[in-house]
GROMACS .gro file of N, CA, C and O in nm:
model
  236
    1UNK      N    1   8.960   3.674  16.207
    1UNK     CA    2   9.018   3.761  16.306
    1UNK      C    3   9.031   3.902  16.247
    1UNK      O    4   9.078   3.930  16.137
    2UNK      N    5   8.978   3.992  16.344
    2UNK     CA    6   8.960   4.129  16.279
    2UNK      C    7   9.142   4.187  16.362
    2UNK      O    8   9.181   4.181  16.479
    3UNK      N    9   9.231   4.251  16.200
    3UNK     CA   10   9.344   4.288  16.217
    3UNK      C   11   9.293   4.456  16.231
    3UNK      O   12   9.190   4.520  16.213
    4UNK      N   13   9.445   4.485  16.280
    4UNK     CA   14   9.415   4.650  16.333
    4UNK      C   15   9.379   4.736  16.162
    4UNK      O   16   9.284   4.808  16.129
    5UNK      N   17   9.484   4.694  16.096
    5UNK     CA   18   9.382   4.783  15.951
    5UNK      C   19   9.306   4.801  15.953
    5UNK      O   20   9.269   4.918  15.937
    6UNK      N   21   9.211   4.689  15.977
    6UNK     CA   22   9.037   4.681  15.978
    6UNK      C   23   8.989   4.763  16.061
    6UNK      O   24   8.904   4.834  16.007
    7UNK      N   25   9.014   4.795  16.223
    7UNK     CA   26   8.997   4.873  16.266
    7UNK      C   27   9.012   4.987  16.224
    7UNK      O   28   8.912   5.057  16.206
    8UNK      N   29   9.135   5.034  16.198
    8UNK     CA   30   9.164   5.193  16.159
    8UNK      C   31   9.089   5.200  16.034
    8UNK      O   32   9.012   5.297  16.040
    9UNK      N   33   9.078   5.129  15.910
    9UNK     CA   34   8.996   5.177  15.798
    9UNK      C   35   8.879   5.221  15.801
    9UNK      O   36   8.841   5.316  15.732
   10UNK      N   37   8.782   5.132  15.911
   10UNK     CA   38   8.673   5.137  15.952
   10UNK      C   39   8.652   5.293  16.009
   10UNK      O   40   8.555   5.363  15.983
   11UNK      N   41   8.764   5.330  16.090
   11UNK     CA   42   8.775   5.450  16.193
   11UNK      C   43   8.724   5.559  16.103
   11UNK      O   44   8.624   5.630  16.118
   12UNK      N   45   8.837   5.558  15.977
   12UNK     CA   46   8.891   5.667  15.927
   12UNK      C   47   8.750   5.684  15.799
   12UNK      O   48   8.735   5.780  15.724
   13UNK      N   49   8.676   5.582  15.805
   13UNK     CA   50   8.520   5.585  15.691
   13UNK      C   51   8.429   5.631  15.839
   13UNK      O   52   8.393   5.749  15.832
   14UNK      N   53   8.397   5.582  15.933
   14UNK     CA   54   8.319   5.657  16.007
   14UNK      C   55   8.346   5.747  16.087
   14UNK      O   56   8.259   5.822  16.130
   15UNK      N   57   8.498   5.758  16.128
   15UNK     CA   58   8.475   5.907  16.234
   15UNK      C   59   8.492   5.844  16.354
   15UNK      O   60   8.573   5.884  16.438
   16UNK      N   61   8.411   5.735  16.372
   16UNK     CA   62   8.368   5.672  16.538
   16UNK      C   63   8.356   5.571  16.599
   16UNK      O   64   8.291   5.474  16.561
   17UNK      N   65   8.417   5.580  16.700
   17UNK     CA   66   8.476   5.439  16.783
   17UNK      C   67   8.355   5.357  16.789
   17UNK      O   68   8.339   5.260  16.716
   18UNK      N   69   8.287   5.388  16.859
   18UNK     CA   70   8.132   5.318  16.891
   18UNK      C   71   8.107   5.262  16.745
   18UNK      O   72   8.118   5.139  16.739
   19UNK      N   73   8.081   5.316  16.645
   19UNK     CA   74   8.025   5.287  16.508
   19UNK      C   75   8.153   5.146  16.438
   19UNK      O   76   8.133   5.052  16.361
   20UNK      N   77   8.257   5.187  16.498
   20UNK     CA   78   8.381   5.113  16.408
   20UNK      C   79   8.295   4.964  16.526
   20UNK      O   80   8.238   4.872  16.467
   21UNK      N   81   8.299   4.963  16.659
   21UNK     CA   82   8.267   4.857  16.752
   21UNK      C   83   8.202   4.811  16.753
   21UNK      O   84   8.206   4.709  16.822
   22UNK      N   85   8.082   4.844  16.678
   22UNK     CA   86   7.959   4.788  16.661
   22UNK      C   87   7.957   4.780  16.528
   22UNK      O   88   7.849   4.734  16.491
   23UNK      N   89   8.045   4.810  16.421
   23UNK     CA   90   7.994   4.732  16.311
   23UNK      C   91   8.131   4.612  16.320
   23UNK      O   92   8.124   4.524  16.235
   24UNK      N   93   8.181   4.610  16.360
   24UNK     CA   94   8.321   4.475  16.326
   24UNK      C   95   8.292   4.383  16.478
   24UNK      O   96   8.342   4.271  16.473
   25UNK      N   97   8.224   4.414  16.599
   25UNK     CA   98   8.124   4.325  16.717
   25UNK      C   99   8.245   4.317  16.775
   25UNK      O  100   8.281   4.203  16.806
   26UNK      N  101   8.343   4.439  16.805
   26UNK     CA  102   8.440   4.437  16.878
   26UNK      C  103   8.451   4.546  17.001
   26UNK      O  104   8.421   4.665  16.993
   27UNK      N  105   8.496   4.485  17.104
   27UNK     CA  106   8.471   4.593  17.199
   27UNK      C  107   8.548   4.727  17.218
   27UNK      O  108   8.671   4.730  17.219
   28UNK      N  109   8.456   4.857  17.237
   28UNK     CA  110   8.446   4.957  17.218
   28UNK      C  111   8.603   5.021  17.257
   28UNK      O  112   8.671   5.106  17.200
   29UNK      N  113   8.627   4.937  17.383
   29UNK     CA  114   8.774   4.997  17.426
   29UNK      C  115   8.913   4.965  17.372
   29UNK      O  116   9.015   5.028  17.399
   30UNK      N  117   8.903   4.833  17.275
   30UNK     CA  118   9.018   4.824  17.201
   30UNK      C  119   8.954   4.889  17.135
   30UNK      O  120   9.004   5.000  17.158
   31UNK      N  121   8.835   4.913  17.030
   31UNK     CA  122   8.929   5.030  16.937
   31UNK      C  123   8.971   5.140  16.989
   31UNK      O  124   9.086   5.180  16.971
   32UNK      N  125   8.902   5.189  17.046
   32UNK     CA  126   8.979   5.281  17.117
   32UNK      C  127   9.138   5.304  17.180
   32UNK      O  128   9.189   5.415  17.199
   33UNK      N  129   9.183   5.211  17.199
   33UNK     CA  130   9.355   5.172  17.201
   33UNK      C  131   9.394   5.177  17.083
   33UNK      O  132   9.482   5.260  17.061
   34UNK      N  133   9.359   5.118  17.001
   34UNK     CA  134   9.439   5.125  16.844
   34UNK      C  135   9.406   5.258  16.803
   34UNK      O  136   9.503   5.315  16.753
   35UNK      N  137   9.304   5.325  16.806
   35UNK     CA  138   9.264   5.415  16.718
   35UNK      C  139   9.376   5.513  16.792
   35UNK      O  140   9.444   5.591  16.725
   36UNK      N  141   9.388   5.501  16.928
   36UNK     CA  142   9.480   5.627  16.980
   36UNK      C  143   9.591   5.594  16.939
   36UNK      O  144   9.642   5.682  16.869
   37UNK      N  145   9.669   5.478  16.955
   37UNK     CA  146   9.756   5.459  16.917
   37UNK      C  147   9.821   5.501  16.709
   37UNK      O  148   9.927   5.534  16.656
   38UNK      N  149   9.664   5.467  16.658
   38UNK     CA  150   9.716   5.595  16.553
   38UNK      C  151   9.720   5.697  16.535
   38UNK      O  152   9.792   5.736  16.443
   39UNK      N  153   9.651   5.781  16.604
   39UNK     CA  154   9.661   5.916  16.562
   39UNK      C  155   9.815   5.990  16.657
   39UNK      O  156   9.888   6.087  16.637
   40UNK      N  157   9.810   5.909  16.738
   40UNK     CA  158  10.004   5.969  16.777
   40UNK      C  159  10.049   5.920  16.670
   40UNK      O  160  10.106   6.003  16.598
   41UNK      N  161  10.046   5.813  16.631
   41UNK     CA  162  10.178   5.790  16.532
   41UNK      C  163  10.114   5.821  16.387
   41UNK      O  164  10.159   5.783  16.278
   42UNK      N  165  10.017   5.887  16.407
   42UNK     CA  166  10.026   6.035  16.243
   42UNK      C  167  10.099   6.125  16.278
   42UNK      O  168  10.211   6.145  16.229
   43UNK      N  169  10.028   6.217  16.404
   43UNK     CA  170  10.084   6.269  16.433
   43UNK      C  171  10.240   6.307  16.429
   43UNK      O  172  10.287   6.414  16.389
   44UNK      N  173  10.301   6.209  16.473
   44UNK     CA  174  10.479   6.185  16.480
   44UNK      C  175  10.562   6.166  16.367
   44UNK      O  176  10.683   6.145  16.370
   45UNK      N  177  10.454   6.180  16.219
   45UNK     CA  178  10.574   6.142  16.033
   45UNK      C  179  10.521   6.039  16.036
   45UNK      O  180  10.467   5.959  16.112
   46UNK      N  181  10.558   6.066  15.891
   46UNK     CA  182  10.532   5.898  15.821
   46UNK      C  183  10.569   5.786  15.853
   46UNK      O  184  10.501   5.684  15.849
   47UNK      N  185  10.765   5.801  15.915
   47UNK     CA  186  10.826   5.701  15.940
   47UNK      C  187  10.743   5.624  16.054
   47UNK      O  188  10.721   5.503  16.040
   48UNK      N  189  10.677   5.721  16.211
   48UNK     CA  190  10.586   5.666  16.292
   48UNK      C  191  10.539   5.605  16.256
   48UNK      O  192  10.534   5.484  16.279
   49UNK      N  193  10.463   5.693  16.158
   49UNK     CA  194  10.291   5.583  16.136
   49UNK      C  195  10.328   5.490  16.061
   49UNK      O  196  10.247   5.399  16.078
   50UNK      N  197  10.424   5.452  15.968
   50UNK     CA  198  10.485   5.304  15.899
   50UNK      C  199  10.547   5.204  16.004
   50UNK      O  200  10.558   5.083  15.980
   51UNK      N  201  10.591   5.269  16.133
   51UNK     CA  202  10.688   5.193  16.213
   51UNK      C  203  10.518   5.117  16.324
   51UNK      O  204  10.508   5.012  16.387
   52UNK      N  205  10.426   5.219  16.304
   52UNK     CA  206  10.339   5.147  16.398
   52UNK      C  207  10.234   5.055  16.305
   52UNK      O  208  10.167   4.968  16.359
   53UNK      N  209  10.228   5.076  16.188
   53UNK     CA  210  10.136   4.965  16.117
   53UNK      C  211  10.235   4.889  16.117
   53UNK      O  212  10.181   4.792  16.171
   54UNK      N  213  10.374   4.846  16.092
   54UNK     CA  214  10.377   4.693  16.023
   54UNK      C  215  10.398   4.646  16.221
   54UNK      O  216  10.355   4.532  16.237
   55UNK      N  217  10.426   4.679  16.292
   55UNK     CA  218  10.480   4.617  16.455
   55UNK      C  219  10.312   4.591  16.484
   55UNK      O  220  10.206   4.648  16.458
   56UNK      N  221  10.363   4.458  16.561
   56UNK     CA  222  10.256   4.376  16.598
   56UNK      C  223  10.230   4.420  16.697
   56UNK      O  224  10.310   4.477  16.772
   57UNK      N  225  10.080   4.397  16.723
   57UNK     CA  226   9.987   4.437  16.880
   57UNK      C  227  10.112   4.402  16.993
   57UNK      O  228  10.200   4.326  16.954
   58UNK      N  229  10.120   4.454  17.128
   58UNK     CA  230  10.102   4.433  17.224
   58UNK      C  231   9.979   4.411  17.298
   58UNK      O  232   9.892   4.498  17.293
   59UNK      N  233   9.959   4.303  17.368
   59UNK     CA  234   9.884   4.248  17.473
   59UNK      C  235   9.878   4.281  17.633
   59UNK      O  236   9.802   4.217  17.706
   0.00000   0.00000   0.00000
């Protein structure tokens, strides 16, 4: 099971949603949800972006 790390690490080595979706055979529009969902919570401090990696997906 591909976890959101995997996603965002992937993001943050290529740049690109499409590229992160097609190399982990996941569809294009969740990453795209996670990936947005990190860059607000860079955006917002550290405490954000720590409070949104360890909290589990919503569905």
């Amino acid at each position: 099971m591909i976890e959101r790390k995997d996603i965002i690490s992937e993001y943050e080595q290529t740049g690109s949603i499409r590229a992160v979706a097609r190399n982990l055979g996941i569809h294009r529009k969740t990453v795209k949800n996670y990936v947005n969902g990190y860059l607000v919570a860079k955006a917002g401090g550290d405490e954000t972006l720590t409070a949104y990696l360890k909290s589990e997906p919503s569905y």
